[in-house]
Coordinates of C-alpha atoms in Angstrom, one line a residue:
Chain O
M1 CA 0.0 0.0 0.0
S2 CA 1.0 3.5 -0.8
G3 CA 0.8 4.7 2.8
E4 CA 3.8 2.6 3.8
A5 CA 6.3 4.9 1.9
H6 CA 8.2 6.4 4.7
T7 CA 11.7 7.5 3.6
S8 CA 12.3 10.0 0.8
A9 CA 13.7 7.2 -1.4
D10 CA 10.6 5.2 -0.9
Y11 CA 8.4 8.2 -1.7
I12 CA 10.3 8.9 -4.9
Q13 CA 10.3 5.3 -5.9
H14 CA 6.7 5.0 -5.2
H15 CA 5.9 7.9 -7.5
L16 CA 8.0 6.6 -10.2
Q17 CA 6.5 3.1 -10.3
N18 CA 3.7 2.3 -12.8
L19 CA 0.6 0.3 -12.0
T20 CA 1.8 -3.0 -13.6
F21 CA -0.4 -5.8 -14.7
G22 CA 1.2 -9.1 -15.6
L23 CA 2.2 -12.7 -14.7
R24 CA 3.2 -12.9 -11.2
A25 CA 5.9 -15.2 -9.8
D26 CA 3.4 -17.5 -8.3
G27 CA 1.8 -18.1 -11.8
S28 CA -1.3 -16.0 -11.4
W29 CA -2.1 -12.9 -13.4
G30 CA -2.5 -9.7 -11.4
L31 CA -1.1 -6.4 -10.3
A32 CA 2.5 -6.1 -9.1
H33 CA 2.7 -4.9 -5.5
S34 CA 6.4 -4.0 -5.5
V35 CA 9.0 -2.6 -7.8
E36 CA 10.8 -6.0 -7.9
E37 CA 7.6 -7.8 -8.7
A38 CA 6.8 -5.4 -11.6
K39 CA 10.3 -5.8 -13.0
A40 CA 10.1 -9.6 -12.8
M41 CA 7.0 -9.6 -15.0
G42 CA 9.2 -9.0 -18.0
F43 CA 7.9 -7.7 -21.4
W44 CA 4.4 -9.2 -21.3
S45 CA 2.9 -6.9 -18.8
L46 CA 0.9 -3.8 -19.1
H47 CA 1.1 -0.4 -17.4
L48 CA -2.6 0.0 -16.6
D49 CA -2.2 3.6 -15.4
T50 CA -0.4 4.8 -18.6
L51 CA -2.8 3.0 -20.8
G52 CA -5.9 3.9 -18.8
V53 CA -5.0 7.6 -18.5
S54 CA -3.9 8.0 -22.1
I55 CA -7.0 6.2 -23.4
I56 CA -9.4 8.2 -21.3
L57 CA -7.7 11.4 -22.3
G58 CA -7.6 10.4 -26.0
V59 CA -11.2 9.5 -25.9
L60 CA -12.0 12.8 -24.2
F61 CA -10.1 14.6 -26.9
L62 CA -11.9 12.7 -29.7
Y63 CA -15.3 13.1 -28.1
L64 CA -14.9 16.9 -27.6
F65 CA -13.5 17.5 -31.1
R66 CA -16.0 15.2 -32.6
K67 CA -18.8 17.1 -31.0
A68 CA -17.5 20.3 -32.6
A69 CA -16.9 18.5 -35.9
A70 CA -20.3 17.1 -36.0
N71 CA -21.9 20.4 -35.5
A72 CA -19.4 22.3 -37.6
T73 CA -21.2 24.9 -39.8
S74 CA -19.8 27.5 -42.0
G75 CA -22.0 30.0 -40.2
V76 CA -21.1 31.9 -37.1
P77 CA -19.2 29.4 -34.8
G78 CA -20.1 29.0 -31.2
G79 CA -17.6 29.2 -28.3
W80 CA -16.4 25.5 -28.4
Q81 CA -16.5 25.3 -32.2
N82 CA -14.5 28.5 -32.3
F83 CA -11.8 27.1 -30.0
V84 CA -11.6 23.8 -32.0
E85 CA -11.4 25.8 -35.3
W86 CA -8.6 27.9 -33.8
V87 CA -6.6 24.7 -32.9
V88 CA -7.3 23.2 -36.3
E89 CA -6.2 26.2 -38.1
F90 CA -3.1 26.5 -36.0
I91 CA -2.2 22.8 -36.8
D92 CA -3.2 23.3 -40.5
N93 CA -0.8 26.3 -40.7
S94 CA 2.0 24.4 -39.1
V95 CA 1.5 21.5 -41.5
R96 CA 1.3 23.8 -44.5
S97 CA 4.5 25.6 -43.5
S98 CA 6.6 22.4 -42.8
F99 CA 5.1 19.8 -45.1
S100 CA 5.8 20.0 -48.7
G101 CA 4.8 16.5 -49.8
G102 CA 1.7 17.5 -51.6
R103 CA -1.8 16.6 -50.5
N104 CA -1.5 14.0 -47.9
Q105 CA -4.8 13.5 -46.0
L106 CA -3.1 11.8 -43.1
I107 CA -0.5 14.4 -42.0
A108 CA -2.8 17.1 -40.6
P109 CA -5.0 14.8 -38.6
L110 CA -2.0 13.0 -37.4
A111 CA -0.5 16.3 -36.3
L112 CA -3.7 17.3 -34.6
T113 CA -3.9 14.0 -32.7
I114 CA -0.3 14.2 -31.6
F115 CA -0.5 17.8 -30.4
V116 CA -3.8 17.6 -28.5
W117 CA -3.3 14.2 -27.1
I118 CA 0.3 14.9 -25.9
F119 CA -0.8 18.2 -24.5
L120 CA -3.5 16.5 -22.5
L121 CA -1.2 13.8 -21.3
N122 CA 1.4 16.4 -20.3
L123 CA -1.3 18.4 -18.6
M124 CA -1.7 15.7 -16.0
D125 CA 1.7 16.8 -14.8
L126 CA 0.0 19.9 -13.3
V127 CA -2.3 17.8 -11.1
P128 CA -0.7 17.8 -7.6
I129 CA 1.3 14.7 -7.5
D130 CA -0.1 13.1 -4.5
W131 CA -3.8 13.5 -5.3
V132 CA -4.4 10.7 -7.7
P133 CA -1.9 8.2 -6.3
G134 CA -3.4 8.8 -2.9
L135 CA -6.9 8.4 -4.2
M136 CA -6.0 5.2 -6.0
G137 CA -4.2 4.0 -2.9
L138 CA -7.6 4.4 -1.1
L139 CA -9.2 2.2 -3.8
G140 CA -6.5 -0.5 -3.2
L141 CA -4.2 0.1 -6.1
P142 CA -0.6 -0.1 -5.0
Y143 CA 0.9 2.3 -7.6
F144 CA -0.5 5.0 -9.9
K145 CA 1.5 7.2 -12.2
L146 CA -0.8 9.8 -13.6
V147 CA 1.3 11.3 -16.3
P148 CA 1.5 8.8 -19.3
T149 CA 4.3 10.8 -21.0
T150 CA 6.6 10.1 -18.0
D151 CA 6.4 6.5 -19.1
P152 CA 8.8 5.7 -22.0
N153 CA 6.3 3.1 -23.2
A154 CA 3.9 5.8 -24.1
T155 CA 6.4 8.1 -25.8
F156 CA 8.1 5.3 -27.6
G157 CA 4.7 3.9 -28.6
M158 CA 3.9 7.1 -30.4
S159 CA 7.3 7.6 -31.8
I160 CA 7.4 4.1 -33.1
A161 CA 4.1 4.6 -34.8
V162 CA 5.5 7.8 -36.4
F163 CA 8.6 5.8 -37.4
L164 CA 6.5 3.1 -39.1
L165 CA 4.8 5.9 -41.1
V166 CA 8.2 7.4 -42.1
L167 CA 9.3 3.9 -43.3
Y168 CA 6.0 3.4 -45.1
Y169 CA 6.1 6.7 -46.9
S170 CA 9.7 6.3 -47.7
F171 CA 9.1 3.1 -49.4
K172 CA 5.9 4.3 -51.0
I173 CA 7.3 7.6 -52.4
K174 CA 10.8 6.6 -53.2
G175 CA 10.4 3.0 -53.8
A176 CA 12.6 0.3 -52.2
G177 CA 15.5 1.1 -54.6
G178 CA 15.2 4.9 -54.1
F179 CA 15.1 4.4 -50.3
A180 CA 18.0 2.1 -50.3
A181 CA 20.0 4.5 -52.6
E182 CA 19.2 7.4 -50.2
L183 CA 20.6 5.3 -47.3
A184 CA 23.6 3.9 -49.2
L185 CA 24.7 6.8 -51.5
H186 CA 24.1 9.9 -49.5
P187 CA 26.9 11.7 -47.7
F188 CA 30.0 10.3 -49.4
G189 CA 28.9 9.0 -52.8
K190 CA 29.0 5.4 -54.0
W191 CA 32.6 4.6 -52.8
G192 CA 31.8 5.4 -49.2
M193 CA 28.8 3.0 -49.2
P194 CA 29.5 1.2 -45.8
A195 CA 30.1 4.5 -44.1
N196 CA 27.0 6.0 -45.7
L197 CA 24.9 3.1 -44.7
F198 CA 26.2 3.2 -41.1
L199 CA 25.6 7.0 -40.8
E200 CA 22.2 7.0 -42.5
I201 CA 20.9 4.1 -40.5
I202 CA 21.9 5.8 -37.3
N203 CA 20.3 8.9 -38.5
L204 CA 17.2 7.0 -39.3
I205 CA 17.0 5.2 -35.9
A206 CA 17.8 8.4 -34.1
K207 CA 14.5 9.9 -35.2
P208 CA 12.1 7.9 -33.2
V209 CA 14.6 7.5 -30.3
S210 CA 15.1 11.2 -30.0
L211 CA 11.4 12.0 -30.5
A212 CA 10.4 9.6 -27.7
L213 CA 13.3 10.5 -25.3
R214 CA 12.9 14.2 -25.7
L215 CA 9.3 14.0 -24.6
F216 CA 10.0 11.5 -22.0
G217 CA 13.0 13.2 -20.6
N218 CA 11.3 16.6 -20.3
L219 CA 8.3 15.3 -18.6
Y220 CA 10.1 12.8 -16.4
A221 CA 12.5 15.6 -15.2
G222 CA 9.6 17.9 -14.6
E223 CA 7.7 15.2 -12.6
M224 CA 10.9 14.5 -10.7
I225 CA 11.2 18.1 -9.7
F226 CA 7.6 18.2 -8.6
I227 CA 8.3 15.1 -6.4
L228 CA 11.4 16.7 -4.9
I229 CA 9.4 19.9 -4.2
A230 CA 6.7 17.8 -2.6
L231 CA 9.4 16.3 -0.3
L232 CA 10.3 19.8 0.9
F233 CA 6.8 20.1 2.3
S234 CA 7.6 17.7 5.0
A235 CA 10.8 19.5 6.0
G236 CA 9.4 22.1 8.3
I237 CA 7.4 25.2 8.0
G238 CA 10.1 27.4 6.4
W239 CA 10.9 24.8 3.7
G240 CA 7.2 24.2 3.3
V241 CA 6.5 27.9 2.5
M242 CA 9.4 27.9 0.1
A243 CA 8.2 24.7 -1.5
G244 CA 4.8 26.2 -2.1
L245 CA 6.4 29.1 -3.9
L246 CA 8.6 26.7 -5.8
Q247 CA 5.7 24.5 -6.8
L248 CA 3.8 27.5 -8.0
G249 CA 6.7 28.7 -10.1
W250 CA 7.6 25.4 -11.5
A251 CA 3.9 24.7 -12.4
I252 CA 3.7 28.0 -14.2
F253 CA 6.9 27.3 -16.0
H254 CA 5.6 23.8 -16.8
I255 CA 2.6 25.2 -18.7
L256 CA 5.1 26.4 -21.1
I257 CA 7.1 23.1 -21.2
I258 CA 4.0 20.8 -21.7
T259 CA 2.8 23.0 -24.6
L260 CA 6.2 23.3 -26.1
Q261 CA 6.9 19.5 -25.9
A262 CA 3.6 18.7 -27.5
F263 CA 4.3 21.2 -30.2
I264 CA 7.9 20.0 -30.7
F265 CA 6.7 16.4 -31.0
M266 CA 4.1 17.4 -33.6
T267 CA 6.5 19.6 -35.6
L268 CA 9.3 17.0 -35.8
T269 CA 6.7 14.4 -36.8
I270 CA 5.7 16.6 -39.7
V271 CA 9.3 17.3 -40.5
Y272 CA 10.2 13.6 -40.5
L273 CA 7.2 12.7 -42.7
D274 CA 8.1 15.6 -45.0
M275 CA 11.7 14.2 -45.3
A276 CA 10.2 10.8 -46.1
H277 CA 8.2 12.4 -49.0
Q278 CA 11.2 14.1 -50.5
E279 CA 13.2 12.7 -53.2
H280 CA 17.0 13.2 -52.9
H281 CA 18.9 13.8 -56.1
Chain Z
M1 CA 10.0 2.3 -16.0
N2 CA 10.2 -1.0 -17.7
I3 CA 9.6 -1.3 -21.5
N4 CA 6.8 -3.8 -21.9
A5 CA 3.7 -4.6 -23.8
T6 CA 2.4 -1.2 -22.8
L7 CA 4.5 0.0 -25.8
L8 CA 2.3 -2.1 -28.2
G9 CA -0.8 -1.0 -26.5
Q10 CA 0.2 2.7 -26.8
T11 CA 1.1 2.3 -30.5
I12 CA -2.2 0.7 -31.3
T13 CA -4.2 3.1 -29.3
F14 CA -2.4 6.0 -31.0
A15 CA -3.1 4.5 -34.4
V16 CA -6.8 4.1 -33.7
F17 CA -7.0 7.7 -32.4
V18 CA -5.3 9.0 -35.5
W19 CA -7.5 7.0 -37.7
F20 CA -10.6 8.3 -35.9
C21 CA -9.4 11.9 -36.1
M22 CA -8.6 11.5 -39.8
R23 CA -12.0 9.9 -40.5
Y24 CA -14.4 11.8 -38.3
I25 CA -12.9 15.0 -36.9
W26 CA -10.5 16.7 -39.4
P27 CA -12.6 16.7 -42.6
P28 CA -15.8 18.3 -41.3
I29 CA -14.0 21.0 -39.5
V30 CA -11.7 21.9 -42.4
N31 CA -14.6 21.8 -44.7
A32 CA -16.6 24.1 -42.6
L33 CA -13.7 26.5 -42.4
E34 CA -13.2 26.3 -46.1
T35 CA -16.9 26.9 -46.8
R36 CA -16.9 29.9 -44.4
R37 CA -13.7 31.3 -46.0
K38 CA -15.4 31.0 -49.4
T39 CA -18.6 32.6 -48.2
I40 CA -16.7 35.5 -46.7
A41 CA -14.6 35.9 -49.8
D42 CA -17.7 35.9 -52.0
G43 CA -19.4 38.4 -49.8
L44 CA -16.4 40.7 -50.0
A45 CA -16.2 40.3 -53.7
A46 CA -19.9 41.0 -54.0
A47 CA -19.5 44.2 -51.9
E48 CA -16.5 45.3 -54.1
R49 CA -18.6 44.6 -57.2
G50 CA -21.5 46.6 -55.8
R51 CA -19.3 49.5 -55.0
H52 CA -17.8 49.4 -58.4
E53 CA -21.2 49.3 -60.0
Q54 CA -22.4 52.1 -57.9
E55 CA -19.4 54.2 -59.0
L56 CA -20.2 53.4 -62.6
A57 CA -23.9 54.3 -62.1
A58 CA -22.9 57.6 -60.6
K59 CA -20.7 58.4 -63.4
R60 CA -23.3 57.4 -65.9
A61 CA -25.8 59.5 -64.1
A62 CA -23.5 62.5 -64.3
E63 CA -22.9 61.9 -67.9
T64 CA -26.6 61.7 -68.7
L65 CA -27.2 64.9 -66.8
H66 CA -24.5 66.7 -68.7
E67 CA -25.9 65.4 -72.0
A68 CA -29.4 66.5 -71.0
K69 CA -28.1 70.0 -70.2
V70 CA -26.3 70.3 -73.5
K71 CA -29.4 69.1 -75.4
A72 CA -31.6 71.5 -73.5
A73 CA -29.3 74.4 -74.3
E74 CA -29.3 73.3 -77.9
I75 CA -33.1 73.1 -78.0
I76 CA -33.5 76.6 -76.5
G77 CA -31.0 77.9 -79.0
Q78 CA -32.9 76.4 -81.9
A79 CA -36.2 77.7 -80.5
E80 CA -34.8 81.2 -80.3
K81 CA -33.5 81.0 -83.8
R82 CA -36.9 79.7 -84.9
A83 CA -38.7 82.5 -83.2
A84 CA -36.4 85.1 -84.7
Q85 CA -37.1 83.5 -88.1
I86 CA -40.8 83.6 -87.5
I87 CA -40.7 87.2 -86.5
D88 CA -38.6 88.0 -89.6
E89 CA -41.0 86.1 -91.8
A90 CA -44.0 87.8 -90.3
K91 CA -42.3 91.2 -90.7
A92 CA -41.6 90.5 -94.4
A93 CA -45.2 89.3 -95.0
A94 CA -46.6 92.3 -93.3
K95 CA -44.3 94.6 -95.4
A96 CA -45.4 92.8 -98.5
E97 CA -49.0 93.1 -97.6
G98 CA -48.6 96.8 -96.8
D99 CA -46.9 97.4 -100.1
R100 CA -49.6 95.6 -101.9
L101 CA -52.3 97.6 -100.1
I102 CA -50.5 100.8 -100.9
A103 CA -50.1 99.8 -104.5
A104 CA -53.8 98.9 -104.7
A105 CA -54.8 102.1 -103.1
Q106 CA -52.6 104.1 -105.4
A107 CA -54.0 102.2 -108.4
E108 CA -57.5 103.0 -107.2
I109 CA -56.6 106.6 -106.6
E110 CA -55.2 106.7 -110.1
Q111 CA -58.3 105.1 -111.4
E112 CA -60.6 107.6 -109.5
A113 CA -58.5 110.5 -110.7
Q114 CA -58.8 109.2 -114.2
R115 CA -62.4 108.8 -114.0
A116 CA -62.8 112.2 -112.4
R117 CA -60.7 113.7 -115.2
E118 CA -62.9 111.9 -117.8
Q119 CA -66.0 113.2 -116.1
L120 CA -64.5 116.7 -115.8
R121 CA -63.5 116.6 -119.4
A122 CA -67.0 115.5 -120.4
Q123 CA -68.5 118.1 -118.2
V124 CA -66.2 120.8 -119.6
A125 CA -67.0 119.7 -123.0
A126 CA -70.7 119.9 -122.2
L127 CA -70.1 123.2 -120.5
V128 CA -68.1 124.5 -123.4
V129 CA -70.7 123.3 -125.7
A130 CA -73.3 124.9 -123.6
G131 CA -71.4 128.1 -123.3
A132 CA -70.7 128.1 -126.9
E133 CA -74.3 127.2 -127.7
K134 CA -75.4 130.1 -125.5
V135 CA -72.9 132.4 -127.2
L136 CA -73.6 131.2 -130.7
R137 CA -77.2 130.3 -130.2
R138 CA -78.3 132.1 -133.1
E139 CA -75.6 131.6 -135.5
V140 CA -74.2 128.3 -134.8
D141 CA -75.9 125.2 -135.5
A142 CA -75.0 122.5 -132.9
K143 CA -75.3 119.8 -135.3
A144 CA -73.2 121.4 -137.9
H145 CA -70.4 122.2 -135.5
A146 CA -70.6 119.2 -133.4
E147 CA -67.5 117.6 -134.9
L148 CA -65.5 120.8 -134.3
L149 CA -66.7 121.1 -130.7
E150 CA -65.9 117.5 -130.0
A151 CA -62.2 118.1 -131.1
I152 CA -62.0 121.2 -128.9
A153 CA -63.3 119.3 -125.9
K154 CA -60.7 116.6 -126.4
E155 CA -58.0 119.0 -126.4
I156 CA -58.9 120.4 -123.1

């Protein structure tokens, strides 16, 4: 149970552990009740908190935007429709300015989904860090990590999907030969083929890795600082007051971070897909 | 922070969300935006056209007014000319009529004078004859000397 976290190390560890569902050591399926147990479950286990929060927020996003889309008229827009249109236009402009691969019906909706979904996931970072884990502790769940983007599974999940799209469009637009030529012949010409291949493949792999790690790193670090600030609350009244100010300042600063990270993820996705659409000569 | 099957779950979830967004959210909103943009553009174009037409109409009206003024001035000029002509004609006609009347009157006067002269002559002849008759009552035979008397009367 969560209430048993006494030391600072326990407290931090408790906050960094996902609610893991998998095959336990005794052969039954269930939740992991310790960090070691979660680790022992191996690959075929699920972070229920990450999946749950991201699905709930994703469905919320789709529901709200679908509501606006279903009622979309070319007349005078209402408040919510106005907001949705503003977001859509913002995304549309970003896509237009970064994406030159002609009319691709997927890119803009993809960018919109990425931006809004990641923004909502990041937004969970502003919920005071003990609220939801505490509430879930009362419901009997041993761990609960509210911010899905502090779980590399979530960020890599998205970046791998983007990477698959990059590969798909690279093959589709350039053909297998063109894509292979781009990988093998690019920086040094045909006599430097092994070096080319090495560099270009690293370059290619670095895209999803950097995409996922950037988002994960920023949010993980942000979350970590919230946890450390929260630790200050228990260190006497002076530290407590200071922690309150710090928390406020960090939260305000974090509003910038969460928006910026969502925007960066979206923009880089557009740029990578744009590169996949470009033919090198 | 273990990597586990959550990764696959997230990828699938993400794909489904993107598909849903692409299918049901993006097109209606973008279409609505496009339609509204077009409506506004049409409205602005119509306003521009209206303003242009109004300008043209104002210009046309000014032109028509100017033409009308010119034509009116022309008509007035013609009318004045015509009036002067009519007056001239009337004057000429009156003068001709006056001349004719004068000529007629003169002719009549001439005629009257002639007639008076004839009468006078006849009366003088008669008077002469009567005088002569009285003078010559005894010795002159009216019948015998009639031819002579007549000649005398003609000479008067």
